[in-house]
Tab-separated table of C-alpha atoms and ligand atoms in Angstrom:
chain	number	residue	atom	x	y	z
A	1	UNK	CA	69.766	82.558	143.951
A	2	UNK	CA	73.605	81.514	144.545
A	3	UNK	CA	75.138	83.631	146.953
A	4	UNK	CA	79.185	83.809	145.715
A	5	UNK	CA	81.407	84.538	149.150
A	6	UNK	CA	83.813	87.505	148.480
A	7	UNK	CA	87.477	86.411	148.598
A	8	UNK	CA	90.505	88.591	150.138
A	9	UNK	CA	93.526	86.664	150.354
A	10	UNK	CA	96.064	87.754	151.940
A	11	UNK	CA	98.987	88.597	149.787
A	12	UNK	CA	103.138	88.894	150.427
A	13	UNK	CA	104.783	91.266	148.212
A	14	UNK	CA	107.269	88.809	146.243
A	15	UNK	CA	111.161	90.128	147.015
A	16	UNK	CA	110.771	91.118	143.272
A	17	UNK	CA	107.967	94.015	144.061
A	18	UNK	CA	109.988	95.077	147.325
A	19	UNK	CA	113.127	95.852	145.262
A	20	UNK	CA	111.210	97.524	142.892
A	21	UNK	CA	109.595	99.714	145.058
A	22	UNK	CA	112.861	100.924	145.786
A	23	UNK	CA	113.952	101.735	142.132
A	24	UNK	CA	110.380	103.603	141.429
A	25	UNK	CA	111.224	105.512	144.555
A	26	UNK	CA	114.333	106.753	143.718
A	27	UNK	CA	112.815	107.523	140.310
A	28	UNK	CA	110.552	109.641	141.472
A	29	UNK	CA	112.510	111.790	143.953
A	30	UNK	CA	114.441	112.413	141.034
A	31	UNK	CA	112.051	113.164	139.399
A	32	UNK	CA	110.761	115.939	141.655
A	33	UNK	CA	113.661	117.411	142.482
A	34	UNK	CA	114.790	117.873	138.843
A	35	UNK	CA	111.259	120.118	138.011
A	36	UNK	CA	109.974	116.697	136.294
A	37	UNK	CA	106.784	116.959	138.365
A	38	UNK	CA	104.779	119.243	141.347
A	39	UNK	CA	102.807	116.615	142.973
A	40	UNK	CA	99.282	116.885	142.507
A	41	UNK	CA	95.910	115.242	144.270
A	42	UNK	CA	93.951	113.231	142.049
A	43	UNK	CA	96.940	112.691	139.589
A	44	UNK	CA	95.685	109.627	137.803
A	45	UNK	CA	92.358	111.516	137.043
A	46	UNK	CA	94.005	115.371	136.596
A	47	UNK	CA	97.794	115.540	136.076
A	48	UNK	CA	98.307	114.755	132.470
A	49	UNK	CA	101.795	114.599	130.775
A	50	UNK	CA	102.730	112.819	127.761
A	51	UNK	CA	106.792	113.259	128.598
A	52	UNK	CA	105.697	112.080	131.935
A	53	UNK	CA	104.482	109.081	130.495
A	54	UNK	CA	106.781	108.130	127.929
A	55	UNK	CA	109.721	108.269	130.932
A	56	UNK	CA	107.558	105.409	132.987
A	57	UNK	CA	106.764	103.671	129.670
A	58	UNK	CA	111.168	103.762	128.848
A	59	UNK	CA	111.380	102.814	132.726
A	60	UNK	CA	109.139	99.644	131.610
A	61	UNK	CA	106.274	100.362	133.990
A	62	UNK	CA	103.370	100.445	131.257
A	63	UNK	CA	102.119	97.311	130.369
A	64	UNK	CA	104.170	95.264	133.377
A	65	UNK	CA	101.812	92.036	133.266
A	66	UNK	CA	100.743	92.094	129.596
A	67	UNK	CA	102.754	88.678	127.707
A	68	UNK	CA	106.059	89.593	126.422
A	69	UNK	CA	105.012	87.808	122.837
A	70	UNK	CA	102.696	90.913	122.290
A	71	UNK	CA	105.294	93.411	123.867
A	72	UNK	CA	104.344	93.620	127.442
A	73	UNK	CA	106.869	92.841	130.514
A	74	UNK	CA	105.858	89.669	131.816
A	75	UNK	CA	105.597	90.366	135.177
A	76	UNK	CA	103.395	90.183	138.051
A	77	UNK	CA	100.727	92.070	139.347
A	78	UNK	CA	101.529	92.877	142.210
A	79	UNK	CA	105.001	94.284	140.763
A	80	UNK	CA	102.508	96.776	138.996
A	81	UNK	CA	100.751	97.334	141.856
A	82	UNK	CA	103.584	98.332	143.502
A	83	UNK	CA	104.518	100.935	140.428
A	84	UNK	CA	101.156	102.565	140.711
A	85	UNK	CA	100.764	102.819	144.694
A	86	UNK	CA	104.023	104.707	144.849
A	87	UNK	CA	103.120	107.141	142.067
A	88	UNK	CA	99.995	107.804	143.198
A	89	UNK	CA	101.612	108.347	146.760
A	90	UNK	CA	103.867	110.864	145.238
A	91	UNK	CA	101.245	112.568	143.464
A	92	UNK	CA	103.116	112.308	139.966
A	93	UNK	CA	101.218	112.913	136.594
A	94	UNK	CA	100.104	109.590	135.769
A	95	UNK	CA	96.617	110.418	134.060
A	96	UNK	CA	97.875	110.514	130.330
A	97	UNK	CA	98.623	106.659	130.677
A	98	UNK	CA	96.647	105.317	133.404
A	99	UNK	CA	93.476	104.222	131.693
A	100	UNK	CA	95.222	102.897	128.915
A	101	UNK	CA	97.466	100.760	131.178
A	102	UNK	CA	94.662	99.557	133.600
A	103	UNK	CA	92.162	98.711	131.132
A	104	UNK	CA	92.224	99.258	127.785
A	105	UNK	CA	95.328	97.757	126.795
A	106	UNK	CA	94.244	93.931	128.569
A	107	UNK	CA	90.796	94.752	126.539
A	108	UNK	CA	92.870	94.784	123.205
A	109	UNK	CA	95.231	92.073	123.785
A	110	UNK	CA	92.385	89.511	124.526
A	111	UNK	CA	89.938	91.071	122.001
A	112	UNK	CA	91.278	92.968	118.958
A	113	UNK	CA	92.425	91.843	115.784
A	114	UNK	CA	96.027	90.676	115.874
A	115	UNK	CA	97.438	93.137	113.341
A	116	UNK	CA	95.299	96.107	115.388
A	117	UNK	CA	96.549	94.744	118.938
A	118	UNK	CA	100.328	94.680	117.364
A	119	UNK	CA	100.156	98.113	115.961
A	120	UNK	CA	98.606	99.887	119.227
A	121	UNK	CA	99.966	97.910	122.018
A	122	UNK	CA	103.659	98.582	121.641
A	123	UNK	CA	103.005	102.109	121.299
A	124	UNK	CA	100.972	101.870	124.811
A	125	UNK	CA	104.272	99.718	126.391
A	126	UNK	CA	106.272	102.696	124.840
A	127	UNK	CA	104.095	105.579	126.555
A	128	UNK	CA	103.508	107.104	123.364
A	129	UNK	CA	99.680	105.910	123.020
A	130	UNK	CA	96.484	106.740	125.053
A	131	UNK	CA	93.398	105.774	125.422
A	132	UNK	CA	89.791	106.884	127.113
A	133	UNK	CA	86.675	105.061	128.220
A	134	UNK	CA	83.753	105.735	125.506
A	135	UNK	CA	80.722	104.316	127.821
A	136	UNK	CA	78.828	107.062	129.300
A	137	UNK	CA	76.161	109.311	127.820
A	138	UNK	CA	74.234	111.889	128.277
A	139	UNK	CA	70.739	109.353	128.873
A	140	UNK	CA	73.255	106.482	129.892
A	141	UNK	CA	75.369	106.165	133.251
A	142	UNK	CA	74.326	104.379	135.779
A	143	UNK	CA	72.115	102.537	133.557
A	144	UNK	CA	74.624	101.837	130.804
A	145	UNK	CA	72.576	99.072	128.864
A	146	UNK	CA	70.806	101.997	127.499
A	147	UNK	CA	73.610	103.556	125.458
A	148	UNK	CA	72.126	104.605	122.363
A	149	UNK	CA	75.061	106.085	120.424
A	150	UNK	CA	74.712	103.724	116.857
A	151	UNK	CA	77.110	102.076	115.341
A	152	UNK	CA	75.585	100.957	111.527
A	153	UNK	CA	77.136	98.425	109.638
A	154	UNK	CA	78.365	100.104	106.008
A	155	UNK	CA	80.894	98.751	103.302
A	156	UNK	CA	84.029	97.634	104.981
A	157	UNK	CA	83.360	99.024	108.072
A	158	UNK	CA	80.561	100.801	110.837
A	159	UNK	CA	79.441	104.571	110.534
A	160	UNK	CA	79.189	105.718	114.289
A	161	UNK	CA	76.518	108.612	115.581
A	162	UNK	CA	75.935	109.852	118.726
A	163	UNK	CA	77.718	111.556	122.023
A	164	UNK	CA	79.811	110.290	124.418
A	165	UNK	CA	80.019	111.809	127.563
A	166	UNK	CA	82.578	112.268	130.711
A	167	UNK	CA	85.291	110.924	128.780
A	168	UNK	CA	88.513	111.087	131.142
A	169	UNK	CA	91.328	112.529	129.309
A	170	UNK	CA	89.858	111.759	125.624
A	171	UNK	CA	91.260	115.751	125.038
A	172	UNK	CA	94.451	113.942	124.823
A	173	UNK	CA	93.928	110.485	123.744
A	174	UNK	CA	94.524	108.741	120.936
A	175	UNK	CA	91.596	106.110	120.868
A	176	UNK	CA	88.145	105.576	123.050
A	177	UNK	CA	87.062	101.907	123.880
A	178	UNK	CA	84.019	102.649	122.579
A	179	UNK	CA	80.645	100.731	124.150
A	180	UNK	CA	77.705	101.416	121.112
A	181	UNK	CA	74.061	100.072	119.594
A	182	UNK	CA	74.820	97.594	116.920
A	183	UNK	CA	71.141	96.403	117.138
A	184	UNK	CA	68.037	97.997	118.496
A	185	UNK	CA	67.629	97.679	122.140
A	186	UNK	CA	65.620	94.630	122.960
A	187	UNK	CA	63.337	95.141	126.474
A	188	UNK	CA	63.538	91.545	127.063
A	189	UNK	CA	67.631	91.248	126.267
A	190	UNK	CA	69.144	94.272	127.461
A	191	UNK	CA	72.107	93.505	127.652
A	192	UNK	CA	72.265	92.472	124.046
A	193	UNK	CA	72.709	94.096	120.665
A	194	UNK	CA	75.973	96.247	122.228
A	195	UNK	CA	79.940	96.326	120.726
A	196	UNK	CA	83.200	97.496	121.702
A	197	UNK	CA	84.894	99.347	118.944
A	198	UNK	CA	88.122	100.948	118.962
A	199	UNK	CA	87.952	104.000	117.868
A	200	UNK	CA	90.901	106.812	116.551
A	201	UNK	CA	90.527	110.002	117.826
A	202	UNK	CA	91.699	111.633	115.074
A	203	UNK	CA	88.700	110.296	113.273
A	204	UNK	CA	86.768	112.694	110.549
A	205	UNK	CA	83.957	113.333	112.046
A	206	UNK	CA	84.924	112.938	115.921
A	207	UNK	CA	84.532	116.479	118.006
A	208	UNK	CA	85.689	116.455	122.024
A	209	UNK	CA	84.663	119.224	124.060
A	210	UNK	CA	86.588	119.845	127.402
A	211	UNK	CA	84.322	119.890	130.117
A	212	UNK	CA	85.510	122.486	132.983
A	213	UNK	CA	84.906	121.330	136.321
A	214	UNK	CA	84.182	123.252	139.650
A	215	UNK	CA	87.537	124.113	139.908
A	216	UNK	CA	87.592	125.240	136.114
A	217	UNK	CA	89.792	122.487	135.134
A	218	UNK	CA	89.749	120.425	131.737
A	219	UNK	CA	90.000	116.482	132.548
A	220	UNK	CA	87.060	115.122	131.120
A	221	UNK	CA	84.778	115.488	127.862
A	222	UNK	CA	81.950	115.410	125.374
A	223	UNK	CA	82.653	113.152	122.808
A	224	UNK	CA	80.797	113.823	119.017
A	225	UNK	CA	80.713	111.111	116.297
A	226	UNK	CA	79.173	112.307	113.256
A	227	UNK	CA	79.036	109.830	110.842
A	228	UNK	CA	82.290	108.474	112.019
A	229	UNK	CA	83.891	106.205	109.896
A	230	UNK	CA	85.248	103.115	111.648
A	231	UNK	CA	87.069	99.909	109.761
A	232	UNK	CA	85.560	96.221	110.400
A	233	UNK	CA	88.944	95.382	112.256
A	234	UNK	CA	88.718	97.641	115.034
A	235	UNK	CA	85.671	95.946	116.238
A	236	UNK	CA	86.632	94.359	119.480
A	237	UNK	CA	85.735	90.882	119.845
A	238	UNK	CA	82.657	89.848	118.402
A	239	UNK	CA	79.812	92.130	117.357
A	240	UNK	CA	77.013	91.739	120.064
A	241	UNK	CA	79.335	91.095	122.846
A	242	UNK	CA	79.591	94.567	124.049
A	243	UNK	CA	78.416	93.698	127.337
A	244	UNK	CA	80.449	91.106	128.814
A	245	UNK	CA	83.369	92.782	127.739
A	246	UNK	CA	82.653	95.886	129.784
A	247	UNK	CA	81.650	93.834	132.986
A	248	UNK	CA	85.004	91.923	132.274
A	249	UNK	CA	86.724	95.730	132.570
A	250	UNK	CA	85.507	96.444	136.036
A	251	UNK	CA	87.370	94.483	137.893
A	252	UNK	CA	90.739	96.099	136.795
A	253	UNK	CA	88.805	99.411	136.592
A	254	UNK	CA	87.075	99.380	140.574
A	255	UNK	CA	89.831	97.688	142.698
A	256	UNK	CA	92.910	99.327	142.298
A	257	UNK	CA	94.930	101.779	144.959
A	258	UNK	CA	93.778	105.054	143.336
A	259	UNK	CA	90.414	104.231	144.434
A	260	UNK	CA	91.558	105.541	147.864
A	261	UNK	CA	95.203	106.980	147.345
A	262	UNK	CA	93.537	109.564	145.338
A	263	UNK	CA	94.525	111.962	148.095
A	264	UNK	CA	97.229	110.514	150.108
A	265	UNK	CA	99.397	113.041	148.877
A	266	UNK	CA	96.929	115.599	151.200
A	267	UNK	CA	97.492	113.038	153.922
A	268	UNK	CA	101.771	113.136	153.452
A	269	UNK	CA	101.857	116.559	153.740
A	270	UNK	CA	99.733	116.790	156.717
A	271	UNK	CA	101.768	114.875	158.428
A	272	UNK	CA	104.736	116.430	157.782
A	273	UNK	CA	102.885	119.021	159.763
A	274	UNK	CA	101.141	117.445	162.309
A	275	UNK	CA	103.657	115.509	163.354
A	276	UNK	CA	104.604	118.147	165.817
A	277	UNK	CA	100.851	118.603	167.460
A	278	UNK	CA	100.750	115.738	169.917
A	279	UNK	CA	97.157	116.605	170.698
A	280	UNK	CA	94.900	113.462	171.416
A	281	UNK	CA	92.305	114.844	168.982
A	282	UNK	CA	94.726	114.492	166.280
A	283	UNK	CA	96.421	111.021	167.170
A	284	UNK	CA	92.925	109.546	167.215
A	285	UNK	CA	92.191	111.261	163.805
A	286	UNK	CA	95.653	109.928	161.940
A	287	UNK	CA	95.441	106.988	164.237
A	288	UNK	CA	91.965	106.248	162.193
A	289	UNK	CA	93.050	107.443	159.208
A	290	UNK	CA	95.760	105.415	158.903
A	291	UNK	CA	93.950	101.997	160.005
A	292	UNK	CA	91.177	102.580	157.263
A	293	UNK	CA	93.692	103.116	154.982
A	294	UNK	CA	95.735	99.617	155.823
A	295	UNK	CA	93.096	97.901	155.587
A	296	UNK	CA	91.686	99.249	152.345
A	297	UNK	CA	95.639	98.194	151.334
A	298	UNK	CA	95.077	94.946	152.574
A	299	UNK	CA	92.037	94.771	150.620
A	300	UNK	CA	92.852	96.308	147.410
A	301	UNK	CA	95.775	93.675	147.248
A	302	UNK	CA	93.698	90.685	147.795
A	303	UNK	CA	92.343	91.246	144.436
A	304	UNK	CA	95.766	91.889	143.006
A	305	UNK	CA	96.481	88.683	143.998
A	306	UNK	CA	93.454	87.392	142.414
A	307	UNK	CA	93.958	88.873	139.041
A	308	UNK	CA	97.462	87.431	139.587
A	309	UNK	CA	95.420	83.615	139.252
A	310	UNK	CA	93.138	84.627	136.264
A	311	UNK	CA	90.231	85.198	138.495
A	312	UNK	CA	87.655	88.378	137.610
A	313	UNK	CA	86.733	90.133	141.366
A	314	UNK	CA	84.289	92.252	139.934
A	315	UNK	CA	82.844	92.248	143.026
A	316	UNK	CA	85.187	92.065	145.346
A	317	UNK	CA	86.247	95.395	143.108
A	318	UNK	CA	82.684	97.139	144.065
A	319	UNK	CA	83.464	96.714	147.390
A	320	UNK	CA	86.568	97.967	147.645
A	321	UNK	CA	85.751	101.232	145.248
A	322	UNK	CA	82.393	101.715	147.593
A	323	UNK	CA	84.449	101.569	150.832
A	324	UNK	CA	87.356	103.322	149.439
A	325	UNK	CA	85.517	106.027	147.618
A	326	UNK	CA	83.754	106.797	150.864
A	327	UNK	CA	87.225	107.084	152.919
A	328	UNK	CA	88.231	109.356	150.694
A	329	UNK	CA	85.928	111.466	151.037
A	330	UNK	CA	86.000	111.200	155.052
A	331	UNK	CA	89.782	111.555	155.147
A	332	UNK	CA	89.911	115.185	153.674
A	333	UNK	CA	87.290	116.413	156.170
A	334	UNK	CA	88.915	114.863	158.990
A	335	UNK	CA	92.137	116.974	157.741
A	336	UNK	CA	90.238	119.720	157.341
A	337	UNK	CA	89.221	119.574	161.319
A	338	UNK	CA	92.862	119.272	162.746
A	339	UNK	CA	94.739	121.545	160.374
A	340	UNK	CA	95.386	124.671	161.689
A	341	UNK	CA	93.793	128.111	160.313
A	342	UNK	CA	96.755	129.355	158.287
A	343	UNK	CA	97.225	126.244	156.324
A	344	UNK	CA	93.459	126.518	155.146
A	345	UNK	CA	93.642	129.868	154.601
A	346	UNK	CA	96.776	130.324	152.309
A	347	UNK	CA	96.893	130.402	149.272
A	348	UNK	CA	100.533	129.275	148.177
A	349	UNK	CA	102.246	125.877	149.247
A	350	UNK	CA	102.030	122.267	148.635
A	351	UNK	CA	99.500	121.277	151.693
A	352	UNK	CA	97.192	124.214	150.670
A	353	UNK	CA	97.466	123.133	146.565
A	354	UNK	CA	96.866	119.734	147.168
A	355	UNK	CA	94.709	120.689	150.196
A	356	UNK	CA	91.894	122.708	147.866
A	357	UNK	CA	92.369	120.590	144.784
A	358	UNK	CA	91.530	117.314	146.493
A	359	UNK	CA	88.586	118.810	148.398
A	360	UNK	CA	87.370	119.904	144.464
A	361	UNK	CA	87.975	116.830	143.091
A	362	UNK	CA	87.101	114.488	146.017
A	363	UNK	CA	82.792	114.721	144.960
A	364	UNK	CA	83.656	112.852	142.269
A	365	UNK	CA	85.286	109.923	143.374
A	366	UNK	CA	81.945	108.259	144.351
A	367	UNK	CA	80.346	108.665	140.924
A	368	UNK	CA	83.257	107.962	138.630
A	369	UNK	CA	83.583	104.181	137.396
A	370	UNK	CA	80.402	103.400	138.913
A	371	UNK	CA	78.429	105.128	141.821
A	372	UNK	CA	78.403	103.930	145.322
A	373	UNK	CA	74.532	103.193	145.303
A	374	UNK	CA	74.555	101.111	142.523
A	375	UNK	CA	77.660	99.465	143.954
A	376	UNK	CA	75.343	98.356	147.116
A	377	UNK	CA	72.690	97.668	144.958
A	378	UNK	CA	75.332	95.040	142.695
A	379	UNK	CA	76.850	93.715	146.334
A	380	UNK	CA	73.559	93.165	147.944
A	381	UNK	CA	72.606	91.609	145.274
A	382	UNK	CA	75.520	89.052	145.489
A	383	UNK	CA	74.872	88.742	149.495
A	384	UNK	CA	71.825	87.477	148.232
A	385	UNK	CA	69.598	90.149	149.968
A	386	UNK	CA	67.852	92.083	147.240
B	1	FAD	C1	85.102	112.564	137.277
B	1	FAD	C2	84.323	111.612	136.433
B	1	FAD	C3	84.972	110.926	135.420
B	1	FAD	C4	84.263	110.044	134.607
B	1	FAD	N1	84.937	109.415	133.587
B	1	FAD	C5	84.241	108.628	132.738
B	1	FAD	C6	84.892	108.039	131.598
B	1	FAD	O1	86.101	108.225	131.393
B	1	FAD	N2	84.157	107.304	130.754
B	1	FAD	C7	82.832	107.055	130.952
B	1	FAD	O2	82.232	106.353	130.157
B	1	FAD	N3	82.178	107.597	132.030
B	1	FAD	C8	82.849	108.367	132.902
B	1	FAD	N4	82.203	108.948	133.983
B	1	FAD	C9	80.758	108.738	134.130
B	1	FAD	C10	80.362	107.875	135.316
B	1	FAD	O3	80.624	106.529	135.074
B	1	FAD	C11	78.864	108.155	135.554
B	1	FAD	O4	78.776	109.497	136.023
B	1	FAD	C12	78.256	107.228	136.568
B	1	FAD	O5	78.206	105.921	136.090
B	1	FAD	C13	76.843	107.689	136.967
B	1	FAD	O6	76.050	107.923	135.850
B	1	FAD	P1	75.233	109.287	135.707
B	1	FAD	O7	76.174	110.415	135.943
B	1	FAD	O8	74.535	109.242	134.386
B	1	FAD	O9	74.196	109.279	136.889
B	1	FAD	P2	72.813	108.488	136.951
B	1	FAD	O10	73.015	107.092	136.481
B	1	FAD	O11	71.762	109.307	136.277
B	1	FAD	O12	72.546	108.460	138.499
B	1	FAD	C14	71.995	109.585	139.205
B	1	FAD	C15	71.822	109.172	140.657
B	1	FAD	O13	70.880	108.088	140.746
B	1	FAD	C16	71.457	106.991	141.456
B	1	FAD	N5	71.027	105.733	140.856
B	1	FAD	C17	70.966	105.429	139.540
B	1	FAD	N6	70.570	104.152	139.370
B	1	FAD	C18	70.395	103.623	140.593
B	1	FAD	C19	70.003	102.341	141.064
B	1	FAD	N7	69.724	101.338	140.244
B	1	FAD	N8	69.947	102.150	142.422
B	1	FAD	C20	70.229	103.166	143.288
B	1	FAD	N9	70.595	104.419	142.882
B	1	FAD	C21	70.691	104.640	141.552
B	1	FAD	C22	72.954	107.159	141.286
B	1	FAD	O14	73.664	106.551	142.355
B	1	FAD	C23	73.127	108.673	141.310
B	1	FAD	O15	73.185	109.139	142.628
B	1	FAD	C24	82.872	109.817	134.820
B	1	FAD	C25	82.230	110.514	135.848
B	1	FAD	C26	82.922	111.395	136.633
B	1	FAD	C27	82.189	112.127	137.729
């Protein structure tokens, strides 16, 4: 077996990016202080807000890399990286266009029909079009090259059957990238016989079902398709080549800063507190906090600038989501241990909100997008151990 070394480069944000970062600052304090947004942990997954997203969309912070011939902004990315790290940071409601910017919308420019990419990607630029990611099932996570949800080839088009399930934000999207059976699964070829379709929402025949989770909030879904109706032309790419196109999405999916900025927010407003306890326990706890989370940074931006050259990290991505997923997890019990009694206690407040909802949401930061032992199973793999 070839064993593939894992690249990091280090990477200098271009003036361009640094200037930026000023602008999206200043947009987002005013922001705040006009009522636009209360910052929330977990935004990209959990804050959703359409007028939200059409403001970063007019701003021109949607679609930042994508070519400007198909209506993106031509620019680099780490400019976007620098857009998302500070509105993660600031806890702003994101989640409406985040999946939609990351993935879906490089999936239709290099794979849809021209006349389907032109109609859907402007509107994605604009912040007036969303999308959700249509691979999980009930039988099918981990394991995804046993989806089973059909997709049967009829007059002009596919009839689509099955469930979908965990869909992030599909309660308020307008399409699901859609991974389904175009041919019966093959024991010998599993990975063949799969095809992305792009599929509207607003569909006959489509049901989504909010799921509520432990905190009894709505962010991700069942997805029905009976007998769904979908046109030949929003097949992406060619039928049967489902597969590659998905592994192709990781990379951009895994290795971003929301893999462990999820809760910085928690971490900002700790500070704000702590800043006044100079007890050693908690200068060795931020002191380790903080040196995880540069180097995660340092990380995370390596395979910015990779994506910047055309390369595909997918796993340089696993690693980063495994050991980022896993800090953030460690970084809210840490907080929990050096914040005093009152803050954990009460009930009203920014530290306590963001405090509780980021301990809910943080158990699911190791599953989504792929879960940590399957990430060490993939990386091992690669390291040429298993
Ligand atoms: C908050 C959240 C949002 C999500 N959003 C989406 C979405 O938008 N779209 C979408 O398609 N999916 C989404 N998912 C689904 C997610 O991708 C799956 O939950 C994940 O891939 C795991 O699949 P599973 O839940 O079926 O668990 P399983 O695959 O059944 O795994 C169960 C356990 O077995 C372990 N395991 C399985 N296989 C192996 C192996 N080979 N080696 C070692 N251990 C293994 C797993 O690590 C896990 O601990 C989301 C999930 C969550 C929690």
């Amino acid at each position: 077996m070839s064993v593939t070394r894992f690249r990091f480069p280090f990477v200098e944000m271009p003036e361009a990016a640094i200037a930026l970062r000023e602008e999206v600052r200043q947009f987002l304090a005013e922001e705040r202080e006009n009522g636009g947004f209360v910052p929330m942990a977990d935004c990209w997954a959990s804050a959703m807000s359409p007028e939200y997203s059409r403001k970063v969309g007019q701003r021109g912070w949607l679609g930042m890399t994508w070519d400007k011939k198909y209506g993106g902004h031509g620019r680099t990315f780490l400019e976007r990286y620098v857009v998302t790290e500070e509105m993660l940071v600031a806890g702003a409601p994101v989640m409406a266009h985040w999946i939609a910017d990351r993935q879906s919308g490089p999936q239709i420019i290099k794979h849809a029909q021209p006349h389907v990419r032109d109609k859907v990607i402007p509107r994605i630029v604009a912040g007036e079009c969303f999308c959700a990611i249509g691979m999980s099932e009930p039988n099918s996570g981990s394991d995804l090259a046993s989806v089973a949800t059909k997709a049967e080839k009829v007059d002009g088009g596919w009839r689509v059957n099955g469930t979908k399930l965990w869909s992030t934000g599909a309660h308020g999207c307008d399409y699901m990238i859609t991974l389904l059976r175009t041919s019966p699964p093959d024991e010998k070829a599993r990975h063949e016989g799969l095809s992305q379709f792009i599929i509207d929402l607003k569909s006959p025949g489509v049901s989504i079902r909010g799921i509520a989770d432990i905190g009894g909030q709505v962010h991700f879904n069942e997805t029905q398709f009976e007998d769904v109706f979908v046109p030949d032309d929003y097949v992406l790419g060619e039928v049967g080549g489902g597969w590659k196109m998905v592994v192709g999405e990781l990379a951009l999916e895994r290795s971003g800063p929301e893999r462990f900025l999820s809760s910085f927010i928690v971490l900002q407003e700790a500070m704000r507190l702590l800043v006044n306890d100079p007890s050693e326990k908690t200068r060795q706890v931020l002191g380790e906090i903080v040196a995880k989370i540069k180097t995660l940074r340092r990380m995370s931006l390596g395979i910015a600038g990779l994506l910047e050259e055309g390369a595909s990290p997918e796993m340089e991505a696993a690693l980063v989501k495994d050991g980022a997923t896993l800090f953030e997890r460690e970084l809210l019990e840490k907080l929990r241990a050096i914040l005093p009694q009152h803050v954990l206690a009460s009930s009203s407040g920014l530290l306590p909100a963001v405090l509780r909802d980021g301990i809910l949401r943080v158990p699911s930061s190791t599953l989504r997008g792929g879960t940590n032992e399957v990430l060490k199973g993939m990386i091992a793999r690669q390291l040429g151990m298993r």
